[in-house]
Amino acid sequence: MKIIPIQHHKINNINFKSFSIYFCDNVPEPDEFVKSSDSIDIARLKKLNIPNFRLIDSTSVRGATLADKNTNFLKELQQSGIERIVDLRVEGGLETDYARRCLENGLGYFNLPIASQANRNSEKAKIKNLMTKIPEFFEIMDKGKNYMACLLGIHRTDFATALNYLLNPKEPASPPILSHIFVGNEANLTDRYINLVEKVCKKMKICTEIFNARAIKLQMINGIK
């Protein structure tokens, strides 16, 4: 099945202000999209003051890496209902001290290595690193109760949430709200994420008819501020 590149759609000419409420001063709170959860204690997690903390959905959250946090912090995360860490840093891995401390404190650990823009040698290398772990990543996201993070919890975390939304066989309940909605002066990189995910899709030969429909939804909810 041939995927039509997203830039070929007329969506780029749409006035997003007629579709989205998130413009100018009407910026949502990080948990506006999920008011409550029976799976995790959102209020308790918010008290940890994690940089760029936000909800992905009703059972998973995102933010900056917790690799430099102490044992008590990780225990608090686990006691709030989080079951595993999804570490997006290329320096992560099961052999690291961070993974060991997570496991010792009752948290599962999964590394999906995504190179940062500064350390990326090529898009090809970035995609190759992702390929073998993506199916397990989708299964983990389906289970929920995850804390997902890159270094700052912004760009690579945006890409990973977009990847999960666009390609996961089990479509998430709603398109993810990306960082530019919350972070002042942050560029809207939605198109870039969609194009990168499309390359992953083609490389893995898992292209589906729903990709374009999901891509349009992702663009509409993340329209220009």
GROMACS .gro file of C-alpha atoms in nm:
model
  225
    1MET     CA    1   0.000   0.000   0.000
    2LYS     CA    2   0.145   0.335  -0.103
    3ILE     CA    3   0.156   0.609   0.157
    4ILE     CA    4   0.094   0.959   0.030
    5PRO     CA    5   0.349   1.192   0.190
    6ILE     CA    6   0.175   1.420   0.432
    7GLN     CA    7   0.301   1.733   0.257
    8HIS     CA    8   0.095   1.635  -0.049
    9HIS     CA    9  -0.224   1.685   0.146
   10LYS     CA   10  -0.400   2.020   0.144
   11ILE     CA   11  -0.384   2.015   0.521
   12ASN     CA   12  -0.096   2.263   0.521
   13ASN     CA   13  -0.336   2.524   0.383
   14ILE     CA   14  -0.597   2.467   0.653
   15ASN     CA   15  -0.662   2.745   0.902
   16PHE     CA   16  -0.600   2.545   1.218
   17LYS     CA   17  -0.761   2.812   1.432
   18SER     CA   18  -1.098   2.692   1.308
   19PHE     CA   19  -1.023   2.344   1.446
   20SER     CA   20  -0.815   2.382   1.761
   21ILE     CA   21  -0.874   2.575   2.083
   22TYR     CA   22  -0.507   2.584   2.180
   23PHE     CA   23  -0.382   2.920   2.060
   24CYS     CA   24  -0.243   3.243   2.205
   25ASP     CA   25  -0.312   3.265   2.577
   26ASN     CA   26  -0.547   2.968   2.578
   27VAL     CA   27  -0.271   2.720   2.658
   28PRO     CA   28  -0.384   2.406   2.842
   29GLU     CA   29  -0.255   2.280   3.171
   30PRO     CA   30  -0.036   1.965   3.134
   31ASP     CA   31  -0.318   1.740   3.259
   32GLU     CA   32  -0.616   1.913   3.100
   33PHE     CA   33  -0.663   1.627   2.856
   34VAL     CA   34  -0.684   1.361   3.125
   35LYS     CA   35  -0.881   1.467   3.430
   36SER     CA   36  -0.839   1.150   3.632
   37SER     CA   37  -0.694   0.801   3.624
   38ASP     CA   38  -0.770   0.483   3.811
   39SER     CA   39  -0.425   0.347   3.724
   40ILE     CA   40  -0.179   0.611   3.843
   41ASP     CA   41  -0.182   0.882   4.109
   42ILE     CA   42  -0.146   1.191   3.891
   43ALA     CA   43  -0.161   1.438   4.179
   44ARG     CA   44   0.120   1.257   4.360
   45LEU     CA   45   0.330   1.249   4.043
   46LYS     CA   46   0.283   1.620   3.985
   47LYS     CA   47   0.420   1.693   4.332
   48LEU     CA   48   0.755   1.548   4.221
   49ASN     CA   49   0.802   1.861   4.006
   50ILE     CA   50   0.951   1.672   3.713
   51PRO     CA   51   1.062   1.912   3.435
   52ASN     CA   52   0.826   1.906   3.135
   53PHE     CA   53   0.597   1.660   3.311
   54ARG     CA   54   0.280   1.584   3.112
   55LEU     CA   55   0.038   1.303   3.052
   56ILE     CA   56   0.055   1.086   2.741
   57ASP     CA   57  -0.281   0.928   2.816
   58SER     CA   58  -0.474   0.819   3.124
   59THR     CA   59  -0.213   0.562   3.227
   60SER     CA   60   0.126   0.690   3.106
   61VAL     CA   61   0.325   1.009   3.161
   62ARG     CA   62   0.632   1.180   3.016
   63GLY     CA   63   0.899   1.429   3.114
   64ALA     CA   64   1.274   1.479   3.159
   65THR     CA   65   1.499   1.183   3.235
   66LEU     CA   66   1.511   1.058   3.593
   67ALA     CA   67   1.859   0.910   3.554
   68ASP     CA   68   2.005   1.154   3.806
   69LYS     CA   69   1.732   1.102   4.067
   70ASN     CA   70   1.793   0.916   4.391
   71THR     CA   71   1.640   0.595   4.522
   72ASN     CA   72   1.363   0.768   4.716
   73PHE     CA   73   1.250   0.949   4.404
   74LEU     CA   74   1.225   0.626   4.206
   75LYS     CA   75   1.035   0.461   4.490
   76GLU     CA   76   0.788   0.749   4.491
   77LEU     CA   77   0.735   0.703   4.117
   78GLN     CA   78   0.667   0.333   4.166
   79GLN     CA   79   0.431   0.396   4.457
   80SER     CA   80   0.236   0.640   4.238
   81GLY     CA   81   0.144   0.355   4.005
   82ILE     CA   82   0.418   0.372   3.741
   83GLU     CA   83   0.541   0.024   3.651
   84ARG     CA   84   0.821   0.090   3.403
   85ILE     CA   85   1.061   0.348   3.265
   86VAL     CA   86   1.087   0.399   2.888
   87ASP     CA   87   1.430   0.555   2.838
   88LEU     CA   88   1.477   0.718   2.496
   89ARG     CA   89   1.843   0.815   2.540
   90VAL     CA   90   2.110   0.645   2.328
   91GLU     CA   91   2.330   0.622   2.638
   92GLY     CA   92   2.062   0.415   2.811
   93GLY     CA   93   2.047   0.036   2.828
   94LEU     CA   94   1.997  -0.256   3.065
   95GLU     CA   95   2.366  -0.250   3.160
   96THR     CA   96   2.350   0.104   3.296
   97ASP     CA   97   2.336   0.212   3.659
   98TYR     CA   98   2.004   0.383   3.588
   99ALA     CA   99   1.845   0.058   3.470
  100ARG     CA  100   1.982  -0.124   3.773
  101ARG     CA  101   1.839   0.132   4.015
  102CYS     CA  102   1.501   0.120   3.841
  103LEU     CA  103   1.485  -0.258   3.872
  104GLU     CA  104   1.596  -0.248   4.236
  105ASN     CA  105   1.310  -0.010   4.312
  106GLY     CA  106   1.034  -0.210   4.150
  107LEU     CA  107   1.032  -0.038   3.812
  108GLY     CA  108   1.069  -0.216   3.480
  109TYR     CA  109   1.312  -0.064   3.233
  110PHE     CA  110   1.302  -0.043   2.853
  111ASN     CA  111   1.545   0.145   2.629
  112LEU     CA  112   1.432   0.274   2.289
  113PRO     CA  113   1.748   0.456   2.172
  114ILE     CA  114   1.671   0.772   1.977
  115ALA     CA  115   1.965   0.991   1.883
  116SER     CA  116   1.937   1.361   1.967
  117GLN     CA  117   1.971   1.613   1.686
  118ALA     CA  118   2.316   1.712   1.811
  119ASN     CA  119   2.446   1.352   1.815
  120ARG     CA  120   2.269   1.220   1.509
  121ASN     CA  121   2.509   1.111   1.234
  122SER     CA  122   2.228   1.045   0.991
  123GLU     CA  123   1.856   0.977   0.979
  124LYS     CA  124   1.940   0.631   0.844
  125ALA     CA  125   2.141   0.545   1.155
  126LYS     CA  126   1.864   0.676   1.378
  127ILE     CA  127   1.600   0.465   1.208
  128LYS     CA  128   1.819   0.151   1.214
  129ASN     CA  129   1.857   0.177   1.593
  130LEU     CA  130   1.482   0.187   1.636
  131MET     CA  131   1.377  -0.095   1.407
  132THR     CA  132   1.430  -0.401   1.623
  133LYS     CA  133   1.273  -0.252   1.937
  134ILE     CA  134   0.964  -0.087   1.796
  135PRO     CA  135   0.728  -0.389   1.821
  136GLU     CA  136   0.812  -0.429   2.191
  137PHE     CA  137   0.775  -0.054   2.239
  138PHE     CA  138   0.418  -0.072   2.107
  139GLU     CA  139   0.337  -0.360   2.344
  140ILE     CA  140   0.473  -0.164   2.639
  141MET     CA  141   0.273   0.145   2.547
  142ASP     CA  142  -0.041  -0.068   2.519
  143LYS     CA  143   0.013  -0.193   2.875
  144GLY     CA  144   0.034   0.161   3.012
  145LYS     CA  145   0.169   0.278   3.349
  146ASN     CA  146   0.488   0.403   3.182
  147TYR     CA  147   0.717   0.699   3.246
  148MET     CA  148   0.874   0.795   2.912
  149ALA     CA  149   1.163   1.040   2.882
  150CYS     CA  150   1.461   1.159   2.683
  151LEU     CA  151   1.708   1.408   2.831
  152LEU     CA  152   1.470   1.705   2.852
  153GLY     CA  153   1.140   1.532   2.779
  154ILE     CA  154   1.076   1.742   2.469
  155HIS     CA  155   1.187   1.651   2.114
  156ARG     CA  156   1.273   1.282   2.131
  157THR     CA  157   0.979   1.225   2.363
  158ASP     CA  158   0.754   1.404   2.113
  159PHE     CA  159   0.888   1.181   1.836
  160ALA     CA  160   0.831   0.863   2.038
  161THR     CA  161   0.473   0.956   2.125
  162ALA     CA  162   0.410   1.042   1.759
  163LEU     CA  163   0.564   0.710   1.653
  164ASN     CA  164   0.336   0.520   1.889
  165TYR     CA  165   0.027   0.709   1.773
  166LEU     CA  166   0.096   0.678   1.400
  167LEU     CA  167   0.213   0.316   1.377
  168ASN     CA  168   0.087   0.123   1.680
  169PRO     CA  169  -0.158  -0.144   1.553
  170LYS     CA  170  -0.379  -0.052   1.849
  171GLU     CA  171  -0.456   0.315   1.788
  172PRO     CA  172  -0.424   0.528   2.103
  173ALA     CA  173  -0.746   0.695   2.218
  174SER     CA  174  -0.637   1.040   2.098
  175PRO     CA  175  -0.349   1.210   1.914
  176PRO     CA  176  -0.067   1.321   2.146
  177ILE     CA  177  -0.034   1.689   2.232
  178LEU     CA  178   0.325   1.786   2.147
  179SER     CA  179   0.564   2.019   2.328
  180HIS     CA  180   0.509   2.337   2.127
  181ILE     CA  181   0.160   2.363   2.278
  182PHE     CA  182   0.308   2.385   2.628
  183VAL     CA  183   0.660   2.525   2.591
  184GLY     CA  184   0.695   2.891   2.502
  185ASN     CA  185   0.880   2.967   2.176
  186GLU     CA  186   0.904   2.596   2.092
  187ALA     CA  187   0.883   2.529   1.717
  188ASN     CA  188   0.598   2.319   1.582
  189LEU     CA  189   0.786   2.013   1.452
  190THR     CA  190   0.480   1.798   1.389
  191ASP     CA  191   0.551   1.766   1.016
  192ARG     CA  192   0.911   1.663   1.084
  193TYR     CA  193   0.799   1.389   1.324
  194ILE     CA  194   0.541   1.263   1.075
  195ASN     CA  195   0.802   1.246   0.797
  196LEU     CA  196   1.046   1.056   1.022
  197VAL     CA  197   0.777   0.810   1.127
  198GLU     CA  198   0.684   0.760   0.761
  199LYS     CA  199   1.044   0.657   0.690
  200VAL     CA  200   1.030   0.408   0.977
  201CYS     CA  201   0.701   0.279   0.841
  202LYS     CA  202   0.846   0.215   0.497
  203LYS     CA  203   1.166   0.058   0.632
  204MET     CA  204   0.972  -0.185   0.848
  205LYS     CA  205   0.718  -0.252   0.572
  206ILE     CA  206   0.432  -0.200   0.814
  207CYS     CA  207   0.256   0.069   0.616
  208THR     CA  208  -0.116   0.075   0.679
  209GLU     CA  209  -0.415   0.256   0.538
  210ILE     CA  210  -0.464   0.433   0.869
  211PHE     CA  211  -0.129   0.616   0.862
  212ASN     CA  212  -0.252   0.914   0.660
  213ALA     CA  213  -0.573   0.945   0.860
  214ARG     CA  214  -0.379   0.945   1.188
  215ALA     CA  215  -0.123   1.190   1.049
  216ILE     CA  216  -0.399   1.437   0.964
  217LYS     CA  217  -0.545   1.405   1.314
  218LEU     CA  218  -0.199   1.463   1.462
  219GLN     CA  219  -0.151   1.778   1.257
  220MET     CA  220  -0.494   1.912   1.335
  221ILE     CA  221  -0.457   1.876   1.713
  222ASN     CA  222  -0.107   2.028   1.700
  223GLY     CA  223  -0.187   2.316   1.463
  224ILE     CA  224   0.020   2.634   1.456
  225LYS     CA  225  -0.021   2.832   1.777
   0.00000   0.00000   0.00000
